[in-house]
GROMACS .gro file of C-alpha atoms in nm:
model
  476
    1PRO     CA    1  -5.376  -2.085   7.615
    2ILE     CA    2  -5.272  -2.198   7.293
    3GLU     CA    3  -4.975  -2.462   7.341
    4GLU     CA    4  -4.621  -2.443   7.201
    5PRO     CA    5  -4.563  -2.680   6.893
    6LEU     CA    6  -4.376  -3.010   6.983
    7SER     CA    7  -4.124  -3.008   6.716
    8THR     CA    8  -3.823  -2.715   6.635
    9PRO     CA    9  -3.900  -2.554   6.334
   10PRO     CA   10  -3.689  -2.596   6.001
   11SER     CA   11  -3.405  -2.384   6.039
   12ALA     CA   12  -3.167  -2.252   5.678
   13SER     CA   13  -2.908  -2.508   5.853
   14THR     CA   14  -3.224  -2.863   5.862
   15PRO     CA   15  -3.325  -2.947   5.511
   16THR     CA   16  -3.778  -2.921   5.481
   17ASN     CA   17  -3.945  -3.182   5.449
   18GLU     CA   18  -4.279  -2.952   5.294
   19PRO     CA   19  -4.550  -3.216   5.276
   20LYS     CA   20  -4.478  -3.374   5.639
   21LEU     CA   21  -4.456  -3.044   5.740
   22ALA     CA   22  -4.786  -2.968   5.617
   23SER     CA   23  -4.943  -3.305   5.752
   24ARG     CA   24  -4.806  -3.190   6.096
   25ALA     CA   25  -4.977  -2.888   6.061
   26ARG     CA   26  -5.309  -3.024   5.966
   27LYS     CA   27  -5.275  -3.204   6.312
   28PHE     CA   28  -5.169  -2.922   6.536
   29SER     CA   29  -5.430  -2.731   6.356
   30ARG     CA   30  -5.710  -2.996   6.477
   31LYS     CA   31  -5.549  -2.952   6.873
   32THR     CA   32  -5.500  -2.605   6.892
   33GLY     CA   33  -5.731  -2.485   6.612
   34PHE     CA   34  -5.632  -2.249   6.325
   35GLY     CA   35  -5.416  -1.998   6.468
   36GLY     CA   36  -5.131  -2.176   6.587
   37ALA     CA   37  -5.111  -2.352   6.235
   38ILE     CA   38  -5.093  -1.958   6.088
   39ILE     CA   39  -4.776  -1.862   6.381
   40ILE     CA   40  -4.583  -2.197   6.244
   41ILE     CA   41  -4.587  -2.013   5.893
   42ILE     CA   42  -4.508  -1.708   5.977
   43THR     CA   43  -4.214  -1.884   6.178
   44VAL     CA   44  -4.082  -2.081   5.894
   45VAL     CA   45  -4.134  -1.723   5.659
   46VAL     CA   46  -3.890  -1.529   5.881
   47VAL     CA   47  -3.622  -1.842   5.896
   48LEU     CA   48  -3.648  -1.855   5.527
   49ALA     CA   49  -3.597  -1.426   5.445
   50CYS     CA   50  -3.301  -1.436   5.732
   51CYS     CA   51  -3.134  -1.667   5.509
   52LEU     CA   52  -3.173  -1.406   5.203
   53PHE     CA   53  -3.119  -1.076   5.394
   54ILE     CA   54  -2.763  -1.287   5.468
   55VAL     CA   55  -2.708  -1.392   5.148
   56ILE     CA   56  -2.721  -1.091   4.993
   57HIS     CA   57  -2.514  -0.872   5.245
   58LEU     CA   58  -2.253  -1.100   5.111
   59ILE     CA   59  -2.276  -1.068   4.756
   60SER     CA   60  -2.288  -0.677   4.829
   61THR     CA   61  -2.002  -0.649   5.036
   62ARG     CA   62  -1.755  -0.926   4.813
   63PRO     CA   63  -1.517  -0.664   4.668
   64ILE     CA   64  -1.623  -0.650   4.218
   65GLU     CA   65  -1.324  -0.770   4.020
   66GLU     CA   66  -1.162  -0.489   3.746
   67PRO     CA   67  -1.204  -0.616   3.388
   68PRO     CA   68  -0.909  -0.684   3.195
   69PRO     CA   69  -0.721  -0.442   3.019
   70MET     CA   70  -0.820  -0.577   2.647
   71ILE     CA   71  -1.226  -0.535   2.731
   72ARG     CA   72  -1.167  -0.174   2.869
   73SER     CA   73  -0.924  -0.034   2.604
   74ILE     CA   74  -1.154   0.104   2.268
   75SER     CA   75  -0.795   0.154   2.082
   76GLN     CA   76  -0.655  -0.125   2.136
   77PRO     CA   77  -0.564  -0.309   1.856
   78LYS     CA   78  -0.799  -0.595   1.710
   79THR     CA   79  -0.494  -0.862   1.638
   80ASP     CA   80  -0.135  -0.874   1.701
   81LYS     CA   81  -0.076  -1.038   1.365
   82LEU     CA   82   0.223  -0.867   1.177
   83MET     CA   83   0.336  -0.974   0.781
   84ALA     CA   84   0.583  -0.900   0.597
   85LEU     CA   85   0.724  -0.896   0.244
   86ILE     CA   86   0.934  -1.236   0.119
   87PHE     CA   87   1.265  -1.053  -0.017
   88PRO     CA   88   1.407  -1.169  -0.290
   89PRO     CA   89   1.225  -1.034  -0.522
   90GLY     CA   90   1.056  -0.763  -0.256
   91LEU     CA   91   0.821  -0.506  -0.511
   92PHE     CA   92   0.989  -0.604  -0.868
   93GLY     CA   93   0.889  -0.476  -1.190
   94GLY     CA   94   0.863  -0.065  -1.330
   95PHE     CA   95   0.723   0.151  -1.013
   96ARG     CA   96   0.391   0.087  -1.092
   97ASN     CA   97   0.363  -0.268  -1.149
   98GLN     CA   98   0.545  -0.261  -0.789
   99VAL     CA   99   0.227  -0.056  -0.656
  100ILE     CA  100   0.010  -0.309  -0.789
  101ARG     CA  101   0.224  -0.567  -0.602
  102LEU     CA  102   0.193  -0.361  -0.308
  103LEU     CA  103  -0.223  -0.300  -0.323
  104SER     CA  104  -0.227  -0.757  -0.322
  105LEU     CA  105  -0.059  -0.759  -0.016
  106VAL     CA  106  -0.258  -0.515   0.138
  107VAL     CA  107  -0.538  -0.708   0.002
  108ARG     CA  108  -0.369  -1.026   0.132
  109ALA     CA  109  -0.360  -0.880   0.519
  110LYS     CA  110  -0.666  -0.706   0.510
  111LYS     CA  111  -0.829  -1.060   0.419
  112ASN     CA  112  -0.631  -1.241   0.694
  113GLY     CA  113  -0.686  -1.007   0.942
  114ILE     CA  114  -0.337  -0.844   1.005
  115ASP     CA  115  -0.337  -0.501   1.070
  116SER     CA  116   0.048  -0.387   1.034
  117ILE     CA  117   0.245  -0.474   0.799
  118LEU     CA  118   0.662  -0.453   0.879
  119LEU     CA  119   0.819  -0.158   0.733
  120ASN     CA  120   1.139  -0.346   0.668
  121SER     CA  121   1.022  -0.592   0.475
  122ILE     CA  122   0.895  -0.361   0.203
  123GLN     CA  123   1.163  -0.333   0.004
  124TRP     CA  124   1.103  -0.156  -0.380
  125ALA     CA  125   1.311  -0.161  -0.697
  126THR     CA  126   1.514   0.053  -0.872
  127GLN     CA  127   1.744   0.080  -1.174
  128VAL     CA  128   2.087   0.223  -1.051
  129GLU     CA  129   2.317   0.377  -1.256
  130ASN     CA  130   2.573   0.151  -1.433
  131GLU     CA  131   2.415  -0.123  -1.188
  132THR     CA  132   2.357  -0.395  -1.456
  133SER     CA  133   2.026  -0.506  -1.204
  134TRP     CA  134   1.770  -0.329  -1.003
  135SER     CA  135   1.840  -0.247  -0.702
  136PRO     CA  136   1.641  -0.316  -0.317
  137ILE     CA  137   1.554   0.015  -0.182
  138PRO     CA  138   1.367   0.051   0.095
  139MET     CA  139   0.941   0.246   0.114
  140ASP     CA  140   1.028   0.417   0.357
  141LEU     CA  141   1.297   0.590   0.175
  142LEU     CA  142   1.085   0.702  -0.052
  143PHE     CA  143   0.736   0.716   0.082
  144ASP     CA  144   0.558   0.940   0.364
  145VAL     CA  145   0.499   0.674   0.581
  146GLU     CA  146   0.359   0.858   0.899
  147TYR     CA  147   0.095   1.013   0.566
  148TRP     CA  148   0.008   0.635   0.492
  149ASN     CA  149  -0.068   0.556   0.878
  150THR     CA  150  -0.322   0.799   0.898
  151PHE     CA  151  -0.484   0.575   0.711
  152TYR     CA  152  -0.521   0.305   0.927
  153PRO     CA  153  -0.762   0.112   1.015
  154LYS     CA  154  -0.918   0.101   0.632
  155LEU     CA  155  -0.508   0.005   0.565
  156PRO     CA  156  -0.292  -0.194   0.744
  157ARG     CA  157  -0.066   0.044   0.949
  158LEU     CA  158   0.340   0.040   0.834
  159VAL     CA  159   0.530  -0.022   1.163
  160ARG     CA  160   0.915  -0.014   1.187
  161TYR     CA  161   1.109  -0.338   1.393
  162ASP     CA  162   1.155  -0.300   1.758
  163LYS     CA  163   1.390  -0.463   1.941
  164ASN     CA  164   1.233  -0.491   2.207
  165LYS     CA  165   0.995  -0.742   2.114
  166ALA     CA  166   0.994  -1.109   2.064
  167TYR     CA  167   0.970  -1.207   1.700
  168ASP     CA  168   1.016  -1.577   1.543
  169CYS     CA  169   1.100  -1.534   1.245
  170TRP     CA  170   1.287  -1.164   1.171
  171HIS     CA  171   1.668  -1.092   1.242
  172VAL     CA  172   1.841  -0.770   1.265
  173GLN     CA  173   2.242  -0.754   1.158
  174ASP     CA  174   2.458  -0.562   1.338
  175PRO     CA  175   2.540  -0.308   1.140
  176LEU     CA  176   2.891  -0.341   1.166
  177VAL     CA  177   2.888  -0.659   1.007
  178ILE     CA  178   2.800  -0.489   0.714
  179PRO     CA  179   3.040  -0.519   0.428
  180SER     CA  180   3.191  -0.191   0.453
  181ASN     CA  181   3.264  -0.199   0.055
  182ALA     CA  182   2.867  -0.198   0.031
  183SER     CA  183   2.716   0.091  -0.107
  184GLU     CA  184   2.488   0.356   0.095
  185LEU     CA  185   2.191   0.214  -0.073
  186THR     CA  186   2.296  -0.146  -0.021
  187LYS     CA  187   2.359  -0.138   0.390
  188HIS     CA  188   2.035   0.072   0.435
  189VAL     CA  189   1.817  -0.213   0.279
  190VAL     CA  190   2.029  -0.492   0.479
  191SER     CA  191   2.039  -0.264   0.803
  192ARG     CA  192   1.655  -0.305   0.756
  193GLY     CA  193   1.721  -0.698   0.816
  194PHE     CA  194   1.565  -0.956   0.633
  195LEU     CA  195   1.312  -1.285   0.723
  196THR     CA  196   1.579  -1.551   1.008
  197PRO     CA  197   1.523  -1.864   0.756
  198ILE     CA  198   1.627  -1.721   0.467
  199TYR     CA  199   1.838  -1.433   0.626
  200ASN     CA  200   2.180  -1.490   0.421
  201LEU     CA  201   2.049  -1.550   0.061
  202SER     CA  202   1.843  -1.222   0.153
  203LYS     CA  203   2.102  -1.003   0.205
  204GLY     CA  204   2.291  -1.217  -0.035
  205VAL     CA  205   2.137  -1.137  -0.330
  206ALA     CA  206   2.093  -0.764  -0.185
  207THR     CA  207   2.506  -0.723  -0.178
  208ARG     CA  208   2.522  -0.911  -0.514
  209GLU     CA  209   2.733  -1.143  -0.322
  210ILE     CA  210   2.466  -1.417  -0.430
  211TYR     CA  211   2.290  -1.415  -0.759
  212ILE     CA  212   1.949  -1.606  -0.777
  213ALA     CA  213   1.718  -1.633  -1.081
  214GLN     CA  214   1.421  -1.414  -0.915
  215ARG     CA  215   1.132  -1.530  -1.118
  216GLN     CA  216   1.264  -1.894  -1.138
  217THR     CA  217   1.265  -1.918  -0.703
  218ASP     CA  218   1.031  -1.947  -0.490
  219LEU     CA  219   1.089  -1.902  -0.165
  220LEU     CA  220   0.799  -1.938   0.018
  221PRO     CA  221   0.804  -2.264   0.144
  222ASN     CA  222   1.104  -2.154   0.350
  223VAL     CA  223   0.934  -1.971   0.568
  224THR     CA  224   0.577  -2.065   0.583
  225HIS     CA  225   0.595  -2.158   0.959
  226CYS     CA  226   0.689  -1.847   1.031
  227GLN     CA  227   0.417  -1.690   1.265
  228HIS     CA  228   0.579  -1.318   1.366
  229PRO     CA  229   0.602  -1.214   1.126
  230ILE     CA  230   0.365  -1.383   0.880
  231ALA     CA  231   0.531  -1.401   0.530
  232TYR     CA  232   0.386  -1.398   0.166
  233GLY     CA  233   0.485  -1.256  -0.149
  234GLY     CA  234   0.773  -1.479  -0.401
  235GLY     CA  235   0.663  -1.666  -0.641
  236LYS     CA  236   0.770  -1.781  -0.985
  237MET     CA  237   0.732  -1.542  -1.336
  238GLY     CA  238   0.457  -1.219  -1.235
  239GLY     CA  239   0.512  -1.380  -0.852
  240ARG     CA  240   0.131  -1.461  -0.608
  241LEU     CA  241   0.158  -1.071  -0.562
  242TRP     CA  242   0.060  -1.005  -0.948
  243ASN     CA  243  -0.108  -1.281  -0.982
  244ASP     CA  244  -0.357  -1.231  -0.665
  245TYR     CA  245  -0.448  -0.844  -0.834
  246VAL     CA  246  -0.538  -1.040  -1.181
  247HIS     CA  247  -0.754  -1.286  -0.978
  248PHE     CA  248  -0.928  -0.978  -0.831
  249HIS     CA  249  -1.099  -0.984  -1.179
  250ASN     CA  250  -1.105  -0.541  -1.161
  251ASP     CA  251  -1.323  -0.615  -0.843
  252ILE     CA  252  -1.062  -0.479  -0.591
  253PRO     CA  253  -1.197  -0.533  -0.231
  254TYR     CA  254  -1.109  -0.299   0.091
  255ASN     CA  255  -1.164  -0.047  -0.174
  256ALA     CA  256  -0.786  -0.037  -0.113
  257GLN     CA  257  -0.723   0.086  -0.502
  258ALA     CA  258  -0.791   0.429  -0.375
  259LEU     CA  259  -0.665   0.408  -0.039
  260VAL     CA  260  -0.316   0.250  -0.125
  261LEU     CA  261  -0.292   0.533  -0.476
  262GLN     CA  262  -0.410   0.828  -0.204
  263ALA     CA  263  -0.179   0.686   0.094
  264LEU     CA  264   0.126   0.653  -0.161
  265ARG     CA  265   0.263   1.045  -0.081
  266PRO     CA  266   0.605   1.110  -0.162
  267LEU     CA  267   0.851   1.249   0.137
  268GLN     CA  268   0.848   1.589   0.200
  269GLN     CA  269   1.175   1.629   0.011
  270TRP     CA  270   1.073   1.495  -0.296
  271ARG     CA  271   0.741   1.691  -0.332
  272ASN     CA  272   0.964   1.969  -0.297
  273VAL     CA  273   1.214   1.881  -0.602
  274ALA     CA  274   0.896   1.831  -0.793
  275THR     CA  275   0.708   2.159  -0.726
  276THR     CA  276   1.086   2.316  -0.770
  277CYS     CA  277   1.048   2.136  -1.163
  278VAL     CA  278   0.688   2.244  -1.251
  279GLU     CA  279   0.754   2.680  -1.142
  280LYS     CA  280   1.137   2.645  -1.296
  281HIS     CA  281   0.976   2.582  -1.643
  282THR     CA  282   0.620   2.729  -1.651
  283VAL     CA  283   0.625   3.079  -1.811
  284SER     CA  284   0.421   3.262  -1.505
  285GLN     CA  285   0.333   3.242  -1.174
  286ASP     CA  286   0.008   3.046  -1.256
  287SER     CA  287   0.145   2.636  -1.287
  288THR     CA  288  -0.131   2.579  -1.490
  289TYR     CA  289   0.030   2.299  -1.742
  290ILE     CA  290  -0.029   1.966  -1.889
  291ALA     CA  291   0.093   1.622  -1.814
  292LEU     CA  292   0.228   1.401  -2.090
  293HIS     CA  293   0.240   1.053  -2.016
  294ALA     CA  294   0.388   0.904  -2.376
  295ARG     CA  295   0.447   0.530  -2.377
  296VAL     CA  296   0.712   0.579  -2.678
  297GLU     CA  297   0.958   0.330  -2.525
  298LEU     CA  298   1.133   0.026  -2.750
  299GLU     CA  299   1.005  -0.196  -2.489
  300MET     CA  300   0.625  -0.086  -2.473
  301MET     CA  301   0.630  -0.131  -2.878
  302VAL     CA  302   0.793  -0.449  -2.904
  303HIS     CA  303   0.441  -0.535  -2.616
  304THR     CA  304   0.164  -0.671  -2.645
  305CYS     CA  305  -0.009  -0.407  -2.469
  306GLY     CA  306   0.160  -0.130  -2.708
  307THR     CA  307   0.017  -0.277  -3.000
  308ASN     CA  308  -0.234  -0.069  -3.102
  309MET     CA  309  -0.049   0.280  -2.940
  310GLU     CA  310  -0.011   0.555  -3.156
  311LYS     CA  311   0.425   0.583  -3.146
  312ASN     CA  312   0.506   0.875  -3.330
  313PHE     CA  313   0.599   1.084  -3.002
  314THR     CA  314   0.609   1.414  -3.259
  315LYS     CA  315   0.245   1.332  -3.372
  316ILE     CA  316   0.163   1.314  -3.025
  317LEU     CA  317   0.309   1.649  -2.929
  318GLU     CA  318   0.163   1.780  -3.157
  319MET     CA  319  -0.230   1.679  -3.080
  320VAL     CA  320  -0.114   1.819  -2.710
  321PHE     CA  321  -0.068   2.143  -2.862
  322ASP     CA  322  -0.440   2.183  -3.036
  323MET     CA  323  -0.582   2.085  -2.695
  324SER     CA  324  -0.382   2.329  -2.519
  325LYS     CA  325  -0.516   2.626  -2.785
  326GLN     CA  326  -0.863   2.479  -2.630
  327GLN     CA  327  -0.873   2.566  -2.317
  328LYS     CA  328  -1.018   2.837  -2.171
  329GLU     CA  329  -0.703   2.913  -1.933
  330THR     CA  330  -0.371   2.976  -2.072
  331VAL     CA  331  -0.150   2.625  -2.051
  332ASN     CA  332   0.152   2.772  -1.951
  333GLY     CA  333   0.393   2.436  -2.018
  334VAL     CA  334   0.416   2.077  -2.113
  335PHE     CA  335   0.525   1.818  -1.854
  336VAL     CA  336   0.641   1.499  -2.053
  337ALA     CA  337   0.667   1.188  -1.857
  338VAL     CA  338   0.940   0.900  -2.052
  339GLY     CA  339   1.208   0.675  -2.017
  340ARG     CA  340   1.492   0.874  -2.204
  341SER     CA  341   1.639   0.524  -2.181
  342GLY     CA  342   1.417   0.353  -2.367
  343MET     CA  343   1.352   0.588  -2.634
  344GLU     CA  344   1.747   0.622  -2.734
  345HIS     CA  345   1.908   0.411  -2.994
  346GLN     CA  346   1.946   0.023  -2.903
  347GLU     CA  347   2.070  -0.145  -3.201
  348GLN     CA  348   2.108  -0.467  -3.029
  349ALA     CA  349   1.796  -0.497  -2.856
  350PRO     CA  350   1.507  -0.684  -2.970
  351GLY     CA  351   1.239  -0.500  -3.177
  352TYR     CA  352   1.509  -0.225  -3.297
  353LYS     CA  353   1.501  -0.318  -3.711
  354ARG     CA  354   1.080  -0.337  -3.677
  355PHE     CA  355   1.045  -0.018  -3.524
  356LYS     CA  356   1.411   0.177  -3.619
  357HIS     CA  357   1.195   0.503  -3.807
  358PHE     CA  358   1.030   0.570  -3.522
  359ILE     CA  359   1.288   0.540  -3.253
  360ASP     CA  360   1.565   0.743  -3.417
  361GLU     CA  361   1.303   0.970  -3.492
  362ASN     CA  362   1.196   1.013  -3.142
  363ILE     CA  363   1.474   1.093  -2.920
  364ILE     CA  364   1.578   1.377  -3.191
  365SER     CA  365   1.184   1.543  -3.184
  366LEU     CA  366   1.212   1.512  -2.728
  367ASN     CA  367   1.506   1.648  -2.731
  368ARG     CA  368   1.422   1.959  -3.008
  369ARG     CA  369   1.091   2.033  -2.824
  370VAL     CA  370   1.230   1.994  -2.449
  371THR     CA  371   1.536   2.261  -2.636
  372SER     CA  372   1.275   2.518  -2.827
  373GLY     CA  373   0.944   2.441  -2.631
  374LEU     CA  374   0.571   2.501  -2.881
  375GLN     CA  375   0.473   2.775  -3.049
  376ASN     CA  376   0.182   2.870  -2.876
  377GLN     CA  377   0.122   3.278  -2.871
  378GLY     CA  378   0.509   3.268  -2.767
  379ARG     CA  379   0.735   3.033  -2.606
  380LEU     CA  380   0.478   2.746  -2.454
  381PRO     CA  381   0.766   2.529  -2.268
  382VAL     CA  382   0.776   2.143  -2.325
  383PHE     CA  383   0.997   1.986  -1.996
  384GLU     CA  384   1.061   1.700  -1.850
  385CYS     CA  385   1.096   1.626  -1.458
  386GLY     CA  386   1.247   1.306  -1.341
  387GLN     CA  387   1.630   1.247  -1.370
  388GLN     CA  388   1.688   1.597  -1.456
  389ALA     CA  389   1.496   1.742  -1.191
  390LEU     CA  390   1.709   1.562  -0.921
  391GLN     CA  391   2.006   1.584  -1.065
  392ASP     CA  392   1.981   2.025  -1.056
  393TYR     CA  393   1.785   2.020  -0.783
  394TYR     CA  394   1.908   1.747  -0.519
  395TYR     CA  395   2.217   1.527  -0.631
  396ASN     CA  396   2.467   1.880  -0.702
  397LEU     CA  397   2.246   2.029  -0.392
  398ASN     CA  398   2.390   1.718  -0.242
  399PRO     CA  399   2.724   1.578  -0.346
  400ASN     CA  400   2.735   1.307  -0.116
  401ALA     CA  401   2.374   1.149  -0.160
  402ILE     CA  402   2.247   0.812  -0.207
  403ASP     CA  403   2.198   0.759  -0.592
  404TYR     CA  404   1.758   0.665  -0.546
  405GLY     CA  405   1.785   0.505  -0.932
  406SER     CA  406   1.493   0.536  -1.144
  407THR     CA  407   1.235   0.469  -0.902
  408LEU     CA  408   1.279   0.786  -0.752
  409GLN     CA  409   1.290   0.924  -1.122
  410SER     CA  410   0.961   0.731  -1.186
  411MET     CA  411   0.770   0.861  -0.858
  412ILE     CA  412   0.866   1.216  -0.942
  413ASN     CA  413   0.728   1.193  -1.242
  414PHE     CA  414   0.384   1.064  -1.114
  415HIS     CA  415   0.307   1.343  -0.909
  416VAL     CA  416   0.380   1.576  -1.121
  417ALA     CA  417   0.124   1.390  -1.401
  418THR     CA  418  -0.072   1.390  -1.060
  419GLU     CA  419  -0.069   1.762  -0.952
  420ALA     CA  420  -0.137   1.858  -1.350
  421SER     CA  421  -0.442   2.052  -1.476
  422ILE     CA  422  -0.450   1.864  -1.731
  423PHE     CA  423  -0.338   1.461  -1.793
  424VAL     CA  424  -0.346   1.275  -2.054
  425GLY     CA  425  -0.205   0.922  -2.092
  426VAL     CA  426  -0.263   0.634  -2.315
  427ARG     CA  427  -0.429   0.287  -2.239
  428GLY     CA  428  -0.235  -0.007  -2.208
  429SER     CA  429  -0.009   0.154  -1.927
  430SER     CA  430  -0.066   0.075  -1.576
  431TYR     CA  431   0.194   0.392  -1.466
  432SER     CA  432  -0.105   0.591  -1.684
  433THR     CA  433  -0.446   0.397  -1.550
  434ASP     CA  434  -0.275   0.422  -1.225
  435ILE     CA  435  -0.239   0.922  -1.243
  436TRP     CA  436  -0.598   0.895  -1.365
  437THR     CA  437  -0.742   0.670  -1.119
  438THR     CA  438  -0.494   0.868  -0.835
  439ARG     CA  439  -0.650   1.201  -1.019
  440PHE     CA  440  -1.036   1.045  -1.011
  441TYR     CA  441  -0.971   1.011  -0.584
  442LEU     CA  442  -0.856   1.318  -0.587
  443GLY     CA  443  -1.119   1.539  -0.734
  444LYS     CA  444  -0.952   1.577  -1.127
  445GLY     CA  445  -1.130   1.274  -1.267
  446ASP     CA  446  -1.311   1.554  -1.549
  447SER     CA  447  -0.920   1.648  -1.648
  448ASN     CA  448  -0.814   1.303  -1.730
  449TYR     CA  449  -0.795   1.256  -2.118
  450GLU     CA  450  -0.602   0.975  -2.340
  451TYR     CA  451  -0.406   0.986  -2.669
  452THR     CA  452  -0.500   0.749  -2.914
  453PRO     CA  453  -0.375   0.718  -3.322
  454ASP     CA  454  -0.781   0.949  -3.365
  455GLY     CA  455  -0.674   1.190  -3.099
  456ILE     CA  456  -0.678   1.292  -2.785
  457ILE     CA  457  -1.032   1.198  -2.598
  458GLN     CA  458  -1.173   1.256  -2.276
  459ILE     CA  459  -1.172   0.913  -2.019
  460ASP     CA  460  -1.572   0.802  -1.959
  461ASN     CA  461  -1.684   0.748  -1.652
  462GLY     CA  462  -1.584   1.056  -1.489
  463GLY     CA  463  -1.250   1.066  -1.530
  464LEU     CA  464  -1.203   0.688  -1.326
  465PRO     CA  465  -1.092   0.383  -1.614
  466PRO     CA  466  -1.071  -0.017  -1.536
  467PRO     CA  467  -0.780  -0.134  -1.300
  468HIS     CA  468  -0.516  -0.226  -1.522
  469SER     CA  469  -0.491  -0.580  -1.669
  470ASN     CA  470  -0.329  -0.802  -1.855
  471CYS     CA  471  -0.285  -0.746  -2.235
  472LYS     CA  472  -0.382  -1.027  -2.442
  473ARG     CA  473  -0.222  -1.205  -2.784
  474LYS     CA  474  -0.445  -1.144  -3.120
  475GLY     CA  475  -0.634  -1.450  -3.092
  476LYS     CA  476  -0.583  -1.533  -2.734
   0.00000   0.00000   0.00000
């Protein structure tokens, strides 16, 4: 019979010494033979197998922790960063120059991984009748914000202030504290709130209790510490947003220009005004019309961008008249987008004496043509929308409505021009450039034209013009 080994085989709780074990196995095998060594090896294997089984059992019965919600949710925003536009100045300049500044704000947000912009902070600028300075106007009074947000995540979302969330740099005042003598538009502006570190200044500028030279004042250093929202904008002269646009060098990232121009859709009530204006002035149910943006205001004549523009409004209209006769489809009207106030007599304005013969004749020609139309197989209507359309189809129907000023008028005209069968604009105008570009992305680029002193020509590159740029003076 084989004798049992004198020592106990190593267990899982006893450290093993493999060289010592092998030595004992050789000594024992000399005493007991080869079979005894086999029994020892089998015993060690069985013990190790039992230990392994216990470990596996413990692991398999351990509860599995659920991953955190941020990992499981694919719809969760990538970041909770929020951007706000500094006011003053907000967006400023002409209507389309304000669009350019908004475009730069969007690009700034995208570059910094910010997926939301505080809607309350986006104040456009408008000129209200009997007011000598520009007035702020909240973006949501003009544009369809819900439509804009359908472009997310390609464009940052426009989010409203939420009183249940924490903001380190945004303050909304109790409506009861807003001055009772403020205009309804001003009450809307103040009710949206302002950046906390400059709240009193911003409110004072909005209510005209404080005056500052906005193009000489830079408020960004006052709000650089803000984190929610992160503030941007402002700057002296043209401001940071304009300078950012210039530095794009006609290479606007993220396809932002195409997206912004498509996303900036007027509210339904303003689109209705535009549609009604066209239907009331065209001669048939078929609203085939030519839109003309004539840049013949005095301020453009003296501007470097207007140096090479045709300045005779009558000549421009005659070129459009000839163009209408060459179309396969019958043209039922000519819509004219002009700034009447800029065309009227301005004896004290800089440059008036130099361009007096154009200014005096152009306003007379506009009034005569709008009244009598152009003769093209009968009466071809020449009509305006903008200010008059708003008066006829909105303000007269809503006598207590807010006066939204010049920016809404420009927006109506822009929408009518964008929807036209043919558009004729002029090089050097950001307004014309944006209409051409918007129409291109809406599939209407082949009907984009420009007027020149020598005639009307089609925009090349499929109707897509180069981005608007600063005009250079001669010799520079």
